[in-house]
Amino acid sequence: MEIGRFLTTEDNMRFLKRHLGDLSAYVFILPSFVILGLFLVYPVIWSIIASFKDIPPIALRRSGLFSIPGEVVGFKHYADALQNSLFIKAVFNTLYFSVIYIPITMFGSVFLAMLVNKALPGTNFFRSVFFIPYIISVVSASLIFMFLFNGDRGLVNALLSNFGIAGPNWLASTLWAMPVIAIMSCWRNMGYYMLIYLSGLQNISKDLYEVADVEGANGFQKFRYITWPLLGRISLVVMILLMINSLNVFQEVYIMTGGGPSDSTVTLPFLIFNRAFKYYEFGPAAAISYLLFIVVVIVTVIQKSIVNKRLG
Amino acid sequence: MNASKVAQTIVLWTIGILFLLPLYWLFVSSLKSDSEITRFPPTYWPETFVWSNFPEIWEQLNFHVSFSNSFIVSVPTVFLTVLFSSMAGYAFSKKRFLGREALFTFLIATMTVPPTVLLLPLYFIITKMGMFDSLIGLIIPFSVTVFAIFFTKQYIDDIPTDMLEAAKVDGSGDFRTFFTIIIPLIRPALTALIIIDFVQNWNSFTMPLVLLQSEDKFTIPLKLALMSQDTVATPWSKILAANLLSLMPVLILFLAMQKHFVAGLMAGSVKG
């Protein structure tokens, strides 16, 4: 279209249509655009700005929706966080959680998927049983596990005492509190990952197993050389979801231990929550949350590149 | 049945029973008397069934208030999420507009944002908009999810474009096409989405914890959590009775619609 040419209304419309596409499309995305813009994108920007500032709580209370008061302090909050002993402890605690949670959930869910994929008596019933914990809220599950692992009258200690073992006071022990939280998370999430693996198993051709039978392969060899490699792509997805799960442990800590005993269950999200809503240290809280975000992005990018490199 | 099948069946049943144990314990403990619940070793089956635990704790906690709050939050949120997200999913799937690809890629990227990053800014933004300590503050900001847009788009992608062209030729406007053709065709996906989103909202804890202040606004998980924090007064049997009551809506929904729920989750997770 020539510049400076007098445009008729019809030309205008054609021009708009070619460049902007269907005008009604904008109506369809408008609600999502506004809501996600205000309550997802803006918060992400808000956090990054806040993480570079010293925000006085009172000034923030008085400020408008789109202003973030305070003095710019650069990377101070990031540097402070990385040197803070509680931050380092929280990172360590998160690792402790992951070391228990990730392998058990991953191998447990593959194992369950293979079990319920067979025609055994009760398969359908137990498939539901394995999945039900996933729809139970973290709050409810936490309450159930607090009582199961209660030191004085919990079921677990009662069962252990049958074998002559005096169980510890689980949630009051710096050694055992985190494993209890991890085991609860395994119980809640395994059914979900079982379903993901189940759909993967159902895509594996039966012919492969028949060939393996002809070749005289045993059950373990079939798993090692057929099932596990062909589930590779799914395993990588599951792995990243499990890592992200591990970085988001908050509610169970808030309810079951409150971060104790002696900070042994303080996780990064719990630390962020406390800094923000207990001590009103908004800048540091935002900085820690961004450190968490960066870790999640790194994990995701690494996983994506592995998927692309190995499986195309 | 051969030996290996018997062994596998035994393993399946053993793990299954282990998975059921927490739920079994929840059920029997909620029916014990205040004195029986404190005994050690515990009884594996209640000596007397104290059904009155349920009405008593319901009264004590004013649970009908929390229950209606949870419904007031969950039902509109789910309705709006399904409507807004499927509208956006339709636009992303079948419409041409400026920056469509870039916007979609950006949306997918936002799925990596950890919820904790949003917690603090959301608290301020929602408060600044005057929605602190009100149920509306738990509805509007959560009435679109990226997952739901992604999920509905996948299903709308499968609808042949010719069909929509034909409707256009017949003089059907965009909104009529959307409500009379698209929505009915993706009904199975929407059913799954409704269940997934309802469970999520019903179980939501962190945002209500941050955004609600007065007790008459508390939703179920918040009420439960705060009750358990001052355990001085409430015996475990009553806490667990309240807990069991709070599970009923999602449990009933799940058992009634299990097929849709599972199919929807599998489709959404594997493709995603």
PDB file of C-alpha atoms in Angstrom, chain A residues 156-253:
ATOM      1  CA  VAL A 156       2.833 -46.267  62.912  1.00  0.00           C
ATOM      2  CA  ASN A 157       4.410 -46.458  66.340  1.00  0.00           C
ATOM      3  CA  ALA A 158       1.757 -48.954  67.455  1.00  0.00           C
ATOM      4  CA  LEU A 159       2.611 -51.215  64.528  1.00  0.00           C
ATOM      5  CA  LEU A 160       6.347 -50.808  65.171  1.00  0.00           C
ATOM      6  CA  SER A 161       5.927 -51.712  68.830  1.00  0.00           C
ATOM      7  CA  ASN A 162       4.557 -55.091  67.708  1.00  0.00           C
ATOM      8  CA  PHE A 163       8.066 -55.773  66.453  1.00  0.00           C
ATOM      9  CA  GLY A 164       9.620 -54.489  69.647  1.00  0.00           C
ATOM     10  CA  ILE A 165      10.690 -51.198  68.069  1.00  0.00           C
ATOM     11  CA  ALA A 166      10.023 -48.012  70.005  1.00  0.00           C
ATOM     12  CA  GLY A 167       9.261 -45.509  67.253  1.00  0.00           C
ATOM     13  CA  PRO A 168      10.530 -41.950  67.547  1.00  0.00           C
ATOM     14  CA  ASN A 169       8.357 -38.890  67.954  1.00  0.00           C
ATOM     15  CA  TRP A 170       8.499 -38.480  64.189  1.00  0.00           C
ATOM     16  CA  LEU A 171       7.469 -34.893  63.603  1.00  0.00           C
ATOM     17  CA  ALA A 172       9.442 -33.610  66.605  1.00  0.00           C
ATOM     18  CA  SER A 173      12.669 -35.173  65.360  1.00  0.00           C
ATOM     19  CA  THR A 174      15.132 -33.233  63.207  1.00  0.00           C
ATOM     20  CA  LEU A 175      16.036 -36.468  61.468  1.00  0.00           C
ATOM     21  CA  TRP A 176      12.550 -37.860  60.818  1.00  0.00           C
ATOM     22  CA  ALA A 177      10.203 -34.894  60.321  1.00  0.00           C
ATOM     23  CA  MET A 178      11.222 -34.269  56.702  1.00  0.00           C
ATOM     24  CA  PRO A 179      11.010 -37.950  55.659  1.00  0.00           C
ATOM     25  CA  VAL A 180       7.442 -38.075  57.019  1.00  0.00           C
ATOM     26  CA  ILE A 181       6.530 -35.050  54.889  1.00  0.00           C
ATOM     27  CA  ALA A 182       8.244 -36.660  51.874  1.00  0.00           C
ATOM     28  CA  ILE A 183       6.438 -39.974  52.379  1.00  0.00           C
ATOM     29  CA  MET A 184       3.123 -38.162  52.571  1.00  0.00           C
ATOM     30  CA  SER A 185       3.917 -36.437  49.278  1.00  0.00           C
ATOM     31  CA  CYS A 186       4.763 -39.808  47.728  1.00  0.00           C
ATOM     32  CA  TRP A 187       1.427 -41.173  48.894  1.00  0.00           C
ATOM     33  CA  ARG A 188      -0.450 -38.159  47.503  1.00  0.00           C
ATOM     34  CA  ASN A 189       1.271 -37.965  44.112  1.00  0.00           C
ATOM     35  CA  MET A 190       2.181 -41.498  43.089  1.00  0.00           C
ATOM     36  CA  GLY A 191      -1.249 -42.229  41.600  1.00  0.00           C
ATOM     37  CA  TYR A 192      -1.005 -39.222  39.306  1.00  0.00           C
ATOM     38  CA  TYR A 193       2.381 -40.215  37.935  1.00  0.00           C
ATOM     39  CA  MET A 194       1.156 -43.803  37.687  1.00  0.00           C
ATOM     40  CA  LEU A 195      -1.504 -42.573  35.239  1.00  0.00           C
ATOM     41  CA  ILE A 196       1.093 -40.738  33.161  1.00  0.00           C
ATOM     42  CA  TYR A 197       3.227 -43.876  32.961  1.00  0.00           C
ATOM     43  CA  LEU A 198       0.154 -45.993  32.280  1.00  0.00           C
ATOM     44  CA  SER A 199      -0.646 -44.017  29.137  1.00  0.00           C
ATOM     45  CA  GLY A 200       2.984 -44.480  28.102  1.00  0.00           C
ATOM     46  CA  LEU A 201       2.839 -48.237  28.679  1.00  0.00           C
ATOM     47  CA  GLN A 202      -0.319 -48.531  26.622  1.00  0.00           C
ATOM     48  CA  ASN A 203       1.535 -46.979  23.675  1.00  0.00           C
ATOM     49  CA  ILE A 204       4.231 -49.667  23.663  1.00  0.00           C
ATOM     50  CA  SER A 205       3.577 -52.231  20.962  1.00  0.00           C
ATOM     51  CA  LYS A 206       2.769 -55.740  22.218  1.00  0.00           C
ATOM     52  CA  ASP A 207       4.833 -57.202  19.358  1.00  0.00           C
ATOM     53  CA  LEU A 208       8.055 -56.163  21.065  1.00  0.00           C
ATOM     54  CA  TYR A 209       7.267 -58.314  24.069  1.00  0.00           C
ATOM     55  CA  GLU A 210       6.304 -61.247  21.860  1.00  0.00           C
ATOM     56  CA  VAL A 211       9.637 -61.031  20.069  1.00  0.00           C
ATOM     57  CA  ALA A 212      11.367 -60.889  23.445  1.00  0.00           C
ATOM     58  CA  ASP A 213       9.462 -64.005  24.542  1.00  0.00           C
ATOM     59  CA  VAL A 214      10.585 -65.854  21.430  1.00  0.00           C
ATOM     60  CA  GLU A 215      14.173 -64.810  22.172  1.00  0.00           C
ATOM     61  CA  GLY A 216      13.742 -66.179  25.693  1.00  0.00           C
ATOM     62  CA  ALA A 217      14.050 -62.906  27.601  1.00  0.00           C
ATOM     63  CA  ASN A 218      13.053 -62.934  31.260  1.00  0.00           C
ATOM     64  CA  GLY A 219      10.850 -60.352  32.991  1.00  0.00           C
ATOM     65  CA  PHE A 220      13.714 -58.190  34.160  1.00  0.00           C
ATOM     66  CA  GLN A 221      15.361 -58.159  30.740  1.00  0.00           C
ATOM     67  CA  LYS A 222      12.069 -57.128  29.133  1.00  0.00           C
ATOM     68  CA  PHE A 223      11.835 -54.226  31.561  1.00  0.00           C
ATOM     69  CA  ARG A 224      15.490 -53.264  31.135  1.00  0.00           C
ATOM     70  CA  TYR A 225      15.610 -53.398  27.337  1.00  0.00           C
ATOM     71  CA  ILE A 226      12.050 -52.603  26.224  1.00  0.00           C
ATOM     72  CA  THR A 227       9.820 -50.949  28.811  1.00  0.00           C
ATOM     73  CA  TRP A 228      12.258 -48.573  30.514  1.00  0.00           C
ATOM     74  CA  PRO A 229      13.932 -47.211  27.337  1.00  0.00           C
ATOM     75  CA  LEU A 230      10.590 -46.668  25.631  1.00  0.00           C
ATOM     76  CA  LEU A 231       9.310 -44.750  28.664  1.00  0.00           C
ATOM     77  CA  GLY A 232      12.366 -42.479  28.467  1.00  0.00           C
ATOM     78  CA  ARG A 233      10.610 -39.392  27.200  1.00  0.00           C
ATOM     79  CA  ILE A 234       7.878 -39.692  29.822  1.00  0.00           C
ATOM     80  CA  SER A 235      10.440 -40.307  32.560  1.00  0.00           C
ATOM     81  CA  LEU A 236      12.161 -37.040  31.719  1.00  0.00           C
ATOM     82  CA  VAL A 237       8.855 -35.166  31.908  1.00  0.00           C
ATOM     83  CA  VAL A 238       8.025 -36.903  35.187  1.00  0.00           C
ATOM     84  CA  MET A 239      11.480 -36.106  36.528  1.00  0.00           C
ATOM     85  CA  ILE A 240      11.056 -32.396  35.945  1.00  0.00           C
ATOM     86  CA  LEU A 241       7.547 -32.377  37.412  1.00  0.00           C
ATOM     87  CA  LEU A 242       8.912 -34.143  40.512  1.00  0.00           C
ATOM     88  CA  MET A 243      11.716 -31.604  40.851  1.00  0.00           C
ATOM     89  CA  ILE A 244       9.249 -28.757  40.561  1.00  0.00           C
ATOM     90  CA  ASN A 245       7.059 -30.484  43.179  1.00  0.00           C
ATOM     91  CA  SER A 246      10.074 -30.622  45.485  1.00  0.00           C
ATOM     92  CA  LEU A 247      10.704 -26.908  45.099  1.00  0.00           C
ATOM     93  CA  ASN A 248       7.113 -26.056  45.995  1.00  0.00           C
ATOM     94  CA  VAL A 249       6.673 -27.753  49.366  1.00  0.00           C
ATOM     95  CA  PHE A 250       4.864 -25.263  51.565  1.00  0.00           C
ATOM     96  CA  GLN A 251       1.430 -26.217  52.878  1.00  0.00           C
ATOM     97  CA  GLU A 252       2.512 -29.512  54.413  1.00  0.00           C
ATOM     98  CA  VAL A 253       5.315 -27.753  56.316  1.00  0.00           C
TER      99      VAL A 253
END
